[in-house]
């Protein structure tokens, strides 16, 4: 055995060569930028929008601005509604594909995965084309004489929520699918045997035992939903901004990088706090895929 | 006694696979009935049809004289103890046992009284606040039994409930289950593949084979008078050989086997020239150094195996078949390699109708023609 160990060592590159590149990439592309964002958030800008490196908490104080608070609550509201809709659509769907014995199971599962292969920005543009006043949906509605004039679907909070649900529902379905598939069928039989109808079995057995999936799915929908600025940009047209829009604007048009950095830091902290709560409630970190 | 569960002409077909074939079964009130058979014989499917988890393809199932085949499991007055226990992992032991009453909206005080009673019955007092994952296999099994009994079912269905326990615990639980059944006077329908378990616990055993009940009788009857070759070989050890009845003199029939003739007590429904099987338990077999009247078997002692209380001898017949003979240890025995003459008291052997004797007869008729 010791010989094979020696061979193993002799046939393997030194640890520094094996792990080194990963460490370098992690440090350069994740740690350094994060530290940079942290430093940036405590800087200020002069009248020409140049970043001056000094330490101040002014940016964080500015975040408590009335207008910003409105957007935070609006963003949280959108994220909450999106998560709720994802659960309501995702749960029955996941339940069906996890429990069905038909051969369609694989096809249905693939239908969830395939959209990932196309860039989500392009797919959201697709929705804009579909929903626009000259879009297919309006053409079809007019052909069917359901409406005389094109209906304005776009640039409303509803359109943003639709886009968010569309983009994020796979993140709800996959953890739900896993938790429902793990559910032992004999538990449902036992419940039925002891006198519970299907509704009581659902409330007393199925729901509590799949709550982990619901919770990790919710986390994976809720958090990105706060940041997916392109969805509200393209479909919401500035009427339903999320926190991501605020950040984007500070870096782009607003040209106020320190403020944007402070917002990013707050979003990261909120995200970590939510993950911590999830962990505290007994959530499985593997289910999040992190 | 009343028939509490009746199965009439029940068939269960999955695709092209007929798992249960024209099954008729009557279970009497208060009895301990075991469905015994190897895996895939349809015993669990039968139990699941009584419980309501499967619907029979054809046939009727009655519980207390009432047709139930279209009823949901929760509408039947039967409860099941599952092989995997199927305890709800997110509930405490108390909540698990209380579940059957909780879904029926029984008052909290009443639930508490019943649950404590049940915990007492299965000797798990003080475990109510634990979770199933904190219990051992035997304790989980007791909880599963208590949970199933809290609804006071007329019939308790047990699907290999002791299958996952180790041998010592299994033996202890067997006696405990039997005690519980007597005490509560509930009908138990018990599924197992363990023939010893079936013999220990049951009032009656239904030996199932290939979707059919081969024999339904008391353990003694099943062991001492097996009706088919399958029952004879499945329950306990036996020596079984096919032969032809060559003569019947009074109560004794002479059978010609491949290795010589033997004598067996002959029941009335056997006739001369019939092809039949002879089954003799190892403990009923004897051997002598001299030829015994009515027996023409000659064998060579091959080996002795000491298994504690008894000594197992293996003797080989001329055609290579082996016979197992059990002797009490300490007796004087022929040496390995020496010649011996196996025999038995004719009443200790069982004559079994050979399922394929019609084929032999048909072949004979062709030969005669």
XYZ file of C-alpha atoms in Angstrom:
659
model
C 0.000 0.000 0.000
C 2.776 2.405 0.870
C 4.288 1.720 -2.525
C 1.145 2.676 -4.385
C 0.986 5.809 -2.290
C 4.484 6.685 -3.329
C 3.538 6.018 -6.938
C 0.514 8.189 -6.564
C 2.686 11.033 -5.337
C 5.248 10.482 -8.033
C 2.597 10.463 -10.757
C 0.873 13.619 -9.579
C 1.899 17.183 -10.127
C 2.857 19.135 -6.997
C -0.026 20.660 -5.044
C 0.959 24.188 -5.970
C 0.506 23.369 -9.682
C -2.821 21.599 -9.125
C -4.512 24.106 -6.824
C -2.519 27.225 -7.683
C -4.441 28.352 -10.776
C -7.768 28.030 -8.979
C -6.500 30.090 -6.074
C -5.131 32.740 -8.414
C -8.410 32.954 -10.317
C -10.452 33.098 -7.092
C -8.248 35.816 -5.632
C -7.983 37.924 -8.798
C -11.549 37.632 -10.007
C -13.553 37.387 -6.796
C -11.644 38.465 -3.686
C -9.829 41.488 -5.138
C -12.885 42.978 -6.871
C -14.959 42.473 -3.711
C -12.368 44.248 -1.602
C -12.221 46.959 -4.245
C -16.006 47.392 -4.063
C -15.710 47.594 -0.276
C -13.059 50.310 -0.471
C -14.959 52.136 -3.167
C -18.080 52.236 -0.990
C -16.263 54.333 1.576
C -14.902 56.853 -0.941
C -16.479 60.053 -2.139
C -16.616 62.007 -5.413
C -15.657 65.587 -6.212
C -17.710 67.984 -8.332
C -16.262 66.480 -11.526
C -17.388 63.004 -10.518
C -13.832 61.902 -9.850
C -13.427 59.320 -7.101
C -11.417 60.665 -4.175
C -9.969 58.047 -1.900
C -10.847 59.009 1.644
C -12.821 57.202 4.306
C -16.444 58.216 4.739
C -19.743 56.550 5.613
C -21.657 59.247 3.768
C -22.649 56.848 0.955
C -24.298 54.481 3.397
C -26.167 57.341 5.020
C -27.395 58.503 1.610
C -28.909 55.057 1.051
C -31.590 55.864 3.597
C -32.927 58.463 1.175
C -36.730 58.583 0.815
C -36.685 57.842 -2.943
C -34.352 54.913 -2.493
C -36.467 53.476 0.295
C -39.402 53.481 -2.078
C -37.431 51.471 -4.617
C -36.178 49.026 -1.979
C -39.719 48.297 -0.876
C -40.900 48.114 -4.485
C -38.058 45.720 -5.305
C -38.766 43.540 -2.280
C -42.439 43.570 -3.221
C -41.650 42.424 -6.780
C -39.295 39.742 -5.450
C -41.942 38.560 -2.992
C -44.705 38.343 -5.601
C -42.339 36.635 -8.049
C -41.360 34.062 -5.426
C -44.985 33.414 -4.554
C -45.978 32.917 -8.200
C -42.958 30.652 -8.726
C -44.087 28.475 -5.791
C -47.693 28.364 -7.005
C -46.675 27.340 -10.533
C -43.534 25.425 -9.655
C -44.935 23.217 -6.891
C -47.662 21.424 -8.868
C -45.332 21.137 -11.849
C -42.468 19.710 -9.772
C -44.872 17.399 -7.987
C -46.093 16.105 -11.294
C -42.676 15.489 -12.848
C -41.290 13.998 -9.633
C -44.191 11.586 -9.210
C -45.169 10.653 -12.741
C -44.101 7.271 -14.003
C -44.689 8.170 -17.635
C -41.878 8.540 -20.114
C -42.699 12.224 -20.465
C -40.887 12.795 -17.189
C -37.523 13.271 -18.882
C -38.982 15.499 -21.569
C -40.649 17.733 -18.987
C -37.454 17.925 -16.997
C -35.528 18.898 -20.138
C -38.080 21.619 -20.874
C -37.066 23.225 -17.604
C -33.358 22.952 -18.363
C -33.265 23.892 -22.087
C -33.999 27.644 -21.707
C -30.748 27.876 -19.719
C -28.890 27.268 -22.964
C -30.027 30.617 -24.360
C -28.919 33.903 -22.874
C -31.627 35.256 -20.595
C -31.217 38.776 -22.009
C -32.175 37.489 -25.445
C -35.135 35.604 -24.030
C -36.361 38.730 -22.271
C -36.097 40.664 -25.523
C -38.192 37.885 -27.015
C -40.878 38.594 -24.468
C -40.803 42.295 -25.335
C -41.370 41.491 -28.978
C -44.143 39.114 -28.063
C -45.932 41.492 -25.691
C -45.407 44.799 -27.565
C -48.232 46.788 -29.150
C -47.248 45.332 -32.528
C -46.356 42.005 -30.971
C -47.790 38.600 -31.651
C -50.024 38.544 -28.636
C -51.800 41.735 -29.701
C -52.043 40.527 -33.295
C -53.645 37.293 -32.153
C -56.025 39.093 -29.780
C -57.089 41.457 -32.560
C -57.560 38.624 -35.050
C -59.790 36.874 -32.533
C -61.717 40.127 -32.075
C -61.087 40.065 -28.356
C -59.823 43.627 -28.516
C -60.075 46.429 -31.103
C -57.001 48.359 -30.075
C -53.650 46.925 -29.060
C -53.329 46.502 -25.336
C -50.322 47.964 -23.584
C -48.793 45.022 -21.774
C -45.311 46.404 -21.471
C -43.730 48.888 -19.084
C -45.838 47.862 -16.138
C -44.929 46.092 -12.933
C -46.876 43.066 -14.169
C -44.557 42.717 -17.172
C -41.510 42.862 -14.903
C -42.953 40.180 -12.612
C -43.747 38.032 -15.649
C -40.153 38.331 -16.863
C -38.775 37.574 -13.412
C -40.989 34.507 -13.017
C -39.993 33.337 -16.473
C -36.274 33.773 -15.791
C -36.209 32.390 -12.281
C -38.784 29.592 -12.149
C -36.221 26.867 -12.968
C -34.426 27.797 -9.751
C -37.670 27.060 -7.910
C -38.515 23.879 -9.787
C -35.160 22.134 -9.425
C -34.885 22.157 -5.596
C -38.608 21.404 -5.309
C -38.228 18.475 -7.669
C -35.367 17.108 -5.577
C -37.260 17.377 -2.296
C -40.473 15.903 -3.694
C -38.686 13.020 -5.336
C -37.001 12.174 -2.024
C -40.415 11.935 -0.346
C -41.159 8.342 0.664
C -44.428 7.158 -0.892
C -45.165 4.811 2.021
C -45.493 7.894 4.256
C -48.388 9.037 2.093
C -49.875 5.549 2.232
C -49.467 5.529 6.012
C -51.232 8.864 6.272
C -54.091 7.650 4.113
C -54.234 4.402 6.066
C -54.583 6.313 9.332
C -57.620 8.179 8.065
C -56.349 11.293 6.312
C -57.860 12.323 2.989
C -55.618 13.746 0.277
C -55.960 17.337 1.527
C -55.040 16.421 5.098
C -52.155 14.305 3.854
C -50.898 17.249 1.829
C -51.050 19.681 4.741
C -49.760 17.314 7.434
C -47.199 15.236 5.573
C -46.281 16.392 2.068
C -45.967 20.104 2.778
C -43.830 19.870 5.950
C -41.542 17.294 4.367
C -40.974 19.373 1.230
C -40.724 22.714 3.007
C -36.934 22.546 2.656
C -37.319 22.533 -1.121
C -39.801 25.396 -1.009
C -37.465 27.415 1.166
C -34.300 26.860 -0.849
C -36.234 27.494 -4.068
C -37.618 30.718 -2.607
C -34.150 31.859 -1.623
C -32.824 31.178 -5.086
C -35.654 33.143 -6.678
C -35.910 35.970 -4.174
C -32.251 37.006 -4.112
C -31.580 37.248 -7.877
C -34.950 38.962 -8.226
C -33.574 41.941 -6.297
C -30.747 42.281 -8.781
C -32.066 41.318 -12.239
C -32.069 44.904 -13.502
C -32.242 43.999 -17.177
C -35.681 42.450 -16.736
C -37.198 45.596 -15.274
C -35.225 47.695 -17.772
C -36.526 45.869 -20.815
C -40.034 44.886 -19.694
C -40.698 47.411 -16.945
C -39.352 50.418 -18.799
C -38.236 52.211 -15.668
C -41.631 51.941 -13.983
C -40.759 49.012 -11.761
C -37.134 49.398 -10.767
C -35.429 46.859 -8.556
C -32.341 47.364 -6.388
C -30.260 46.103 -9.307
C -31.410 49.090 -11.400
C -30.257 51.501 -8.704
C -26.805 49.966 -8.639
C -26.543 49.840 -12.407
C -27.528 53.486 -12.701
C -24.894 54.664 -10.228
C -22.187 52.971 -12.230
C -23.501 54.028 -15.630
C -25.455 57.257 -16.016
C -25.115 58.491 -12.455
C -21.360 58.056 -12.579
C -21.299 57.771 -8.804
C -19.288 54.618 -8.233
C -18.925 54.960 -4.460
C -22.696 55.122 -3.984
C -23.200 52.145 -6.293
C -20.540 50.233 -4.387
C -22.263 50.975 -1.075
C -25.574 49.683 -2.503
C -23.838 46.526 -3.722
C -22.340 45.908 -0.311
C -25.739 46.279 1.321
C -27.273 43.832 -1.174
C -24.484 41.313 -0.514
C -24.967 41.631 3.252
C -28.742 41.186 2.935
C -28.187 38.118 0.755
C -25.749 36.577 3.227
C -28.170 37.299 6.063
C -30.953 35.479 4.202
C -28.680 32.502 3.545
C -27.748 32.488 7.233
C -31.414 32.443 8.221
C -31.924 29.580 5.788
C -29.054 27.678 7.377
C -30.363 28.373 10.882
C -33.739 26.940 9.919
C -31.982 23.710 9.018
C -31.688 24.327 5.292
C -29.364 22.155 3.257
C -26.555 24.185 1.680
C -26.108 21.589 -1.064
C -29.691 22.201 -2.162
C -28.695 25.761 -3.037
C -25.904 24.547 -5.265
C -23.337 26.699 -3.465
C -66.615 -17.536 14.297
C -67.412 -14.747 11.885
C -65.554 -14.076 8.709
C -64.096 -10.625 9.093
C -62.198 -10.417 5.803
C -63.313 -12.221 2.662
C -61.557 -12.277 -0.678
C -63.548 -13.783 -3.521
C -62.010 -14.569 -6.899
C -59.486 -11.763 -6.577
C -57.101 -11.175 -9.478
C -54.429 -8.545 -9.778
C -52.807 -7.903 -13.129
C -49.942 -5.520 -13.810
C -49.580 -5.158 -17.537
C -49.299 -8.764 -18.687
C -48.173 -10.025 -15.295
C -50.836 -11.800 -13.239
C -49.569 -11.361 -9.699
C -52.570 -12.751 -7.832
C -54.676 -15.451 -9.413
C -58.301 -16.226 -8.496
C -57.610 -15.859 -4.825
C -60.224 -16.938 -2.300
C -59.411 -16.250 1.317
C -61.530 -16.076 4.448
C -60.110 -14.631 7.619
C -61.907 -15.326 10.849
C -62.424 -12.742 13.535
C -59.672 -12.645 16.136
C -57.291 -14.999 14.364
C -53.651 -14.554 13.506
C -53.367 -15.395 9.828
C -50.043 -15.397 8.026
C -49.516 -15.056 4.303
C -46.287 -16.914 3.750
C -44.298 -17.166 0.561
C -41.102 -16.214 -1.191
C -40.729 -12.776 -2.712
C -42.877 -12.158 -5.760
C -45.545 -14.701 -4.757
C -48.231 -12.027 -4.434
C -48.516 -11.967 -0.637
C -47.739 -8.269 -0.250
C -50.000 -7.375 -3.165
C -52.812 -9.296 -1.467
C -52.232 -7.388 1.763
C -52.110 -4.059 -0.072
C -55.423 -4.852 -1.725
C -57.012 -5.458 1.673
C -55.470 -2.216 2.958
C -56.708 -0.302 -0.071
C -53.398 0.759 -1.636
C -54.079 -1.404 -4.666
C -57.337 -2.141 -6.387
C -58.060 -5.716 -7.444
C -58.368 -6.111 -11.219
C -61.339 -8.422 -10.670
C -63.008 -9.994 -7.647
C -64.444 -8.702 -4.400
C -62.976 -7.889 -1.013
C -65.218 -7.690 2.020
C -64.345 -6.372 5.446
C -67.001 -7.078 8.091
C -69.340 -8.214 5.339
C -69.102 -4.924 3.472
C -67.595 -4.563 -0.005
C -64.563 -2.307 0.189
C -62.704 -2.712 -3.087
C -63.736 0.766 -4.294
C -63.100 2.435 -0.935
C -60.087 4.562 -0.072
C -57.682 3.247 2.588
C -58.945 5.806 5.113
C -62.518 4.588 4.686
C -61.714 1.017 5.760
C -61.613 -0.253 9.286
C -58.165 -1.764 8.803
C -54.737 -0.353 9.584
C -51.317 -1.258 8.313
C -47.896 -1.656 9.872
C -45.355 -1.059 7.129
C -42.121 -2.922 6.627
C -40.167 0.338 6.510
C -42.165 1.575 9.572
C -43.177 4.693 7.552
C -43.030 6.905 10.639
C -43.405 10.606 9.882
C -39.868 11.946 10.358
C -40.998 15.508 11.112
C -43.255 14.485 13.985
C -42.425 13.335 17.503
C -43.393 9.882 18.662
C -46.396 11.436 20.388
C -47.522 13.194 17.209
C -46.938 10.076 15.153
C -49.136 7.944 17.356
C -51.731 10.707 17.709
C -51.976 11.207 13.937
C -54.889 8.831 13.358
C -56.976 10.603 16.012
C -55.824 14.097 15.059
C -57.093 13.780 11.485
C -60.410 12.596 12.917
C -60.579 15.766 15.008
C -60.763 13.979 18.358
C -60.407 16.312 21.349
C -56.903 16.953 22.664
C -57.580 15.478 26.103
C -58.894 12.295 24.560
C -55.928 12.050 22.188
C -53.538 12.398 25.087
C -55.256 9.654 27.041
C -55.228 7.267 24.086
C -51.617 7.992 23.114
C -50.356 7.391 26.638
C -52.358 4.174 26.736
C -50.757 3.056 23.466
C -47.257 3.975 24.641
C -47.911 1.894 27.705
C -49.120 -0.996 25.585
C -45.933 -1.094 23.501
C -43.762 -0.286 26.542
C -42.385 2.999 25.272
C -43.436 5.282 28.129
C -41.321 8.409 28.230
C -40.421 8.391 24.545
C -43.199 10.743 23.432
C -40.996 13.784 22.795
C -38.351 12.011 20.761
C -38.199 11.944 16.995
C -38.190 8.708 14.982
C -34.546 9.262 14.003
C -33.618 9.002 17.685
C -35.054 5.500 18.082
C -33.650 2.055 17.381
C -35.224 -0.253 14.822
C -37.164 -2.226 17.430
C -38.496 0.936 19.061
C -39.568 2.365 15.701
C -41.423 -0.875 15.062
C -43.300 -0.514 18.342
C -44.246 3.049 17.479
C -45.518 1.893 14.093
C -47.657 -0.728 15.821
C -48.991 1.754 18.389
C -49.803 4.238 15.630
C -51.724 1.617 13.681
C -53.611 0.408 16.748
C -54.797 3.790 18.014
C -57.780 3.803 15.658
C -58.866 0.470 17.166
C -58.995 -1.266 13.787
C -60.914 -4.492 13.372
C -58.030 -5.904 11.386
C -54.344 -5.089 11.609
C -52.291 -5.733 8.486
C -48.582 -6.299 9.001
C -46.243 -6.291 6.027
C -43.023 -8.064 7.055
C -42.870 -5.835 10.121
C -39.834 -7.548 11.605
C -37.881 -7.860 8.373
C -35.353 -5.170 9.216
C -34.586 -6.325 12.756
C -31.751 -8.589 13.835
C -32.487 -12.189 14.710
C -32.567 -11.855 18.506
C -34.811 -8.809 18.490
C -37.010 -10.436 15.881
C -37.602 -13.468 18.107
C -38.475 -11.228 21.026
C -40.833 -9.093 18.921
C -42.535 -12.218 17.544
C -43.585 -13.251 21.033
C -44.560 -9.716 21.902
C -46.731 -9.338 18.807
C -48.442 -12.614 19.579
C -49.067 -11.477 23.173
C -50.445 -8.158 21.909
C -52.768 -9.870 19.464
C -54.172 -12.147 22.160
C -54.570 -9.270 24.611
C -56.377 -6.947 22.186
C -58.216 -9.750 20.411
C -57.734 -8.069 17.035
C -57.480 -9.977 13.780
C -53.908 -9.905 12.469
C -53.051 -10.540 8.840
C -49.323 -10.948 8.718
C -47.083 -11.146 5.672
C -43.696 -12.805 5.916
C -41.241 -14.875 3.924
C -39.784 -16.346 7.113
C -41.324 -19.787 7.607
C -40.099 -20.072 11.185
C -41.771 -16.783 12.046
C -44.992 -18.011 10.476
C -44.900 -21.281 12.402
C -44.222 -19.524 15.723
C -46.939 -16.900 15.558
C -49.847 -17.967 13.399
C -53.176 -19.585 14.095
C -53.380 -20.360 10.415
C -50.887 -20.047 7.594
C -51.707 -19.453 3.952
C -48.735 -20.592 1.923
C -48.671 -18.606 -1.308
C -46.834 -19.574 -4.426
C -46.994 -17.872 -7.791
C -50.138 -15.875 -6.972
C -52.057 -18.857 -5.622
C -52.652 -20.140 -2.088
C -51.165 -23.634 -2.098
C -52.389 -24.538 1.359
C -54.284 -22.800 4.131
C -54.090 -24.608 7.446
C -52.737 -24.568 10.987
C -48.944 -24.559 11.422
C -48.943 -28.206 12.566
C -51.033 -29.303 9.614
C -48.833 -27.353 7.190
C -45.663 -28.839 8.630
C -46.845 -32.389 9.049
C -49.206 -32.745 6.115
C -48.070 -30.468 3.309
C -50.437 -30.622 0.367
C -48.052 -29.644 -2.395
C -44.399 -30.157 -3.147
C -43.854 -26.420 -2.795
C -45.317 -26.319 0.708
C -43.274 -29.363 1.743
C -39.996 -27.836 0.580
C -40.738 -24.237 1.627
C -41.690 -25.030 5.220
C -38.782 -26.607 7.026
C -36.275 -29.016 5.589
C -37.421 -32.141 3.865
C -36.380 -35.009 1.646
C -38.701 -35.210 -1.292
C -38.733 -37.667 -4.179
C -41.076 -38.494 -7.037
C -42.271 -41.998 -7.676
C -45.170 -44.217 -8.666
C -47.583 -46.004 -6.349
C -47.102 -49.650 -7.221
C -49.303 -51.297 -4.599
C -51.627 -50.384 -1.750
C -52.004 -52.858 1.101
C -54.465 -51.623 3.680
C -53.175 -48.289 4.915
C -49.688 -48.662 3.499
C -48.703 -47.858 -0.059
C -45.582 -49.068 -1.772
C -43.922 -46.441 -3.912
C -41.233 -47.126 -6.436
C -38.700 -44.348 -6.563
C -35.764 -44.155 -8.905
C -33.554 -45.622 -6.180
C -35.793 -48.375 -4.943
C -39.112 -48.929 -3.229
C -40.368 -47.319 -0.012
C -43.466 -47.601 2.198
C -45.714 -44.686 3.070
C -49.007 -44.345 4.863
C -51.552 -43.794 2.136
C -54.497 -41.381 2.435
C -57.739 -42.406 0.723
C -57.523 -40.061 -2.238
C -54.519 -41.821 -3.768
C -54.881 -44.676 -6.178
C -52.630 -47.356 -7.542
C -50.338 -46.443 -10.446
C -50.607 -42.754 -9.552
C -47.463 -40.668 -9.749
C -46.855 -39.003 -6.420
C -44.133 -37.395 -4.305
C -42.907 -38.646 -0.962
C -41.775 -36.141 1.635
C -39.947 -37.147 4.807
C -38.611 -34.659 7.361
C -34.932 -35.208 8.279
C -35.847 -35.753 11.925
C -38.202 -38.587 10.934
C -35.612 -40.371 8.805
C -33.718 -43.313 10.228
C -31.010 -45.544 8.907
C -30.066 -49.081 9.644
C -27.103 -51.289 8.815
C -29.489 -54.062 7.771
C -32.175 -54.025 5.124
C -35.599 -53.024 6.494
C -38.812 -54.639 5.299
C -40.603 -52.508 2.701
C -37.650 -50.280 1.960
C -35.255 -50.840 -0.892
C -33.062 -47.787 -0.544
C -29.325 -48.326 -0.267
C -27.068 -45.394 0.460
C -23.567 -44.424 1.426
C -22.840 -42.176 4.416
C -21.158 -39.099 3.001
C -20.768 -36.644 5.830
C -21.769 -35.633 9.343
C -22.418 -32.009 10.262
C -22.643 -31.087 13.926
C -25.157 -28.253 14.477
C -25.417 -28.165 18.264
C -28.523 -29.992 19.419
C -28.504 -32.452 16.531
C -26.158 -34.149 14.132
C -26.992 -33.885 10.457
C -26.009 -36.817 8.289
C -25.845 -36.587 4.581
C -26.213 -39.901 2.773
C -25.934 -40.352 -0.962
C -28.221 -42.568 -3.025
C -26.859 -44.463 -6.050
C -28.137 -41.858 -8.528
C -26.307 -39.084 -6.673
C -29.330 -37.643 -4.838
C -28.664 -36.847 -1.214
C -30.836 -37.496 1.809
C -30.650 -35.440 4.978
C -31.056 -37.312 8.225
C -31.081 -35.748 11.664
C -29.892 -37.703 14.687
C -29.538 -36.627 18.284
C -25.878 -36.078 19.001
C -24.149 -38.785 20.996
C -25.773 -41.790 19.332
C -23.673 -44.481 17.749
C -23.575 -44.037 13.997
C -22.205 -45.809 10.940
C -18.827 -44.584 9.737
C -18.455 -42.152 6.849
C -18.189 -44.122 3.620
C -20.035 -47.176 4.957
C -23.223 -48.584 3.477
C -26.575 -47.932 5.147
C -30.289 -48.509 4.565
C -32.466 -45.394 5.041
C -36.048 -46.018 6.237
C -38.830 -44.443 8.260
C -42.084 -45.317 9.948
C -44.610 -45.338 7.099
C -46.884 -42.936 9.042
C -44.058 -40.386 9.373
C -43.841 -39.822 5.631
C -46.282 -37.723 3.627
C -47.630 -38.608 0.244
C -48.234 -35.622 -2.031
C -50.154 -35.530 -5.270
C -47.726 -34.820 -8.054
C -48.997 -31.781 -9.884
C -47.788 -33.182 -13.154
C -49.142 -36.728 -12.669
C -51.736 -36.122 -15.353
C -48.934 -35.705 -17.845
C -47.345 -38.978 -16.780
C -50.704 -40.693 -17.105
C -51.252 -39.253 -20.546
C -47.803 -40.452 -21.577
C -48.602 -43.902 -20.198
C -51.851 -44.041 -22.137
C -50.002 -43.216 -25.315
C -47.512 -45.978 -24.566
C -50.320 -48.453 -23.906
C -52.133 -47.537 -27.087
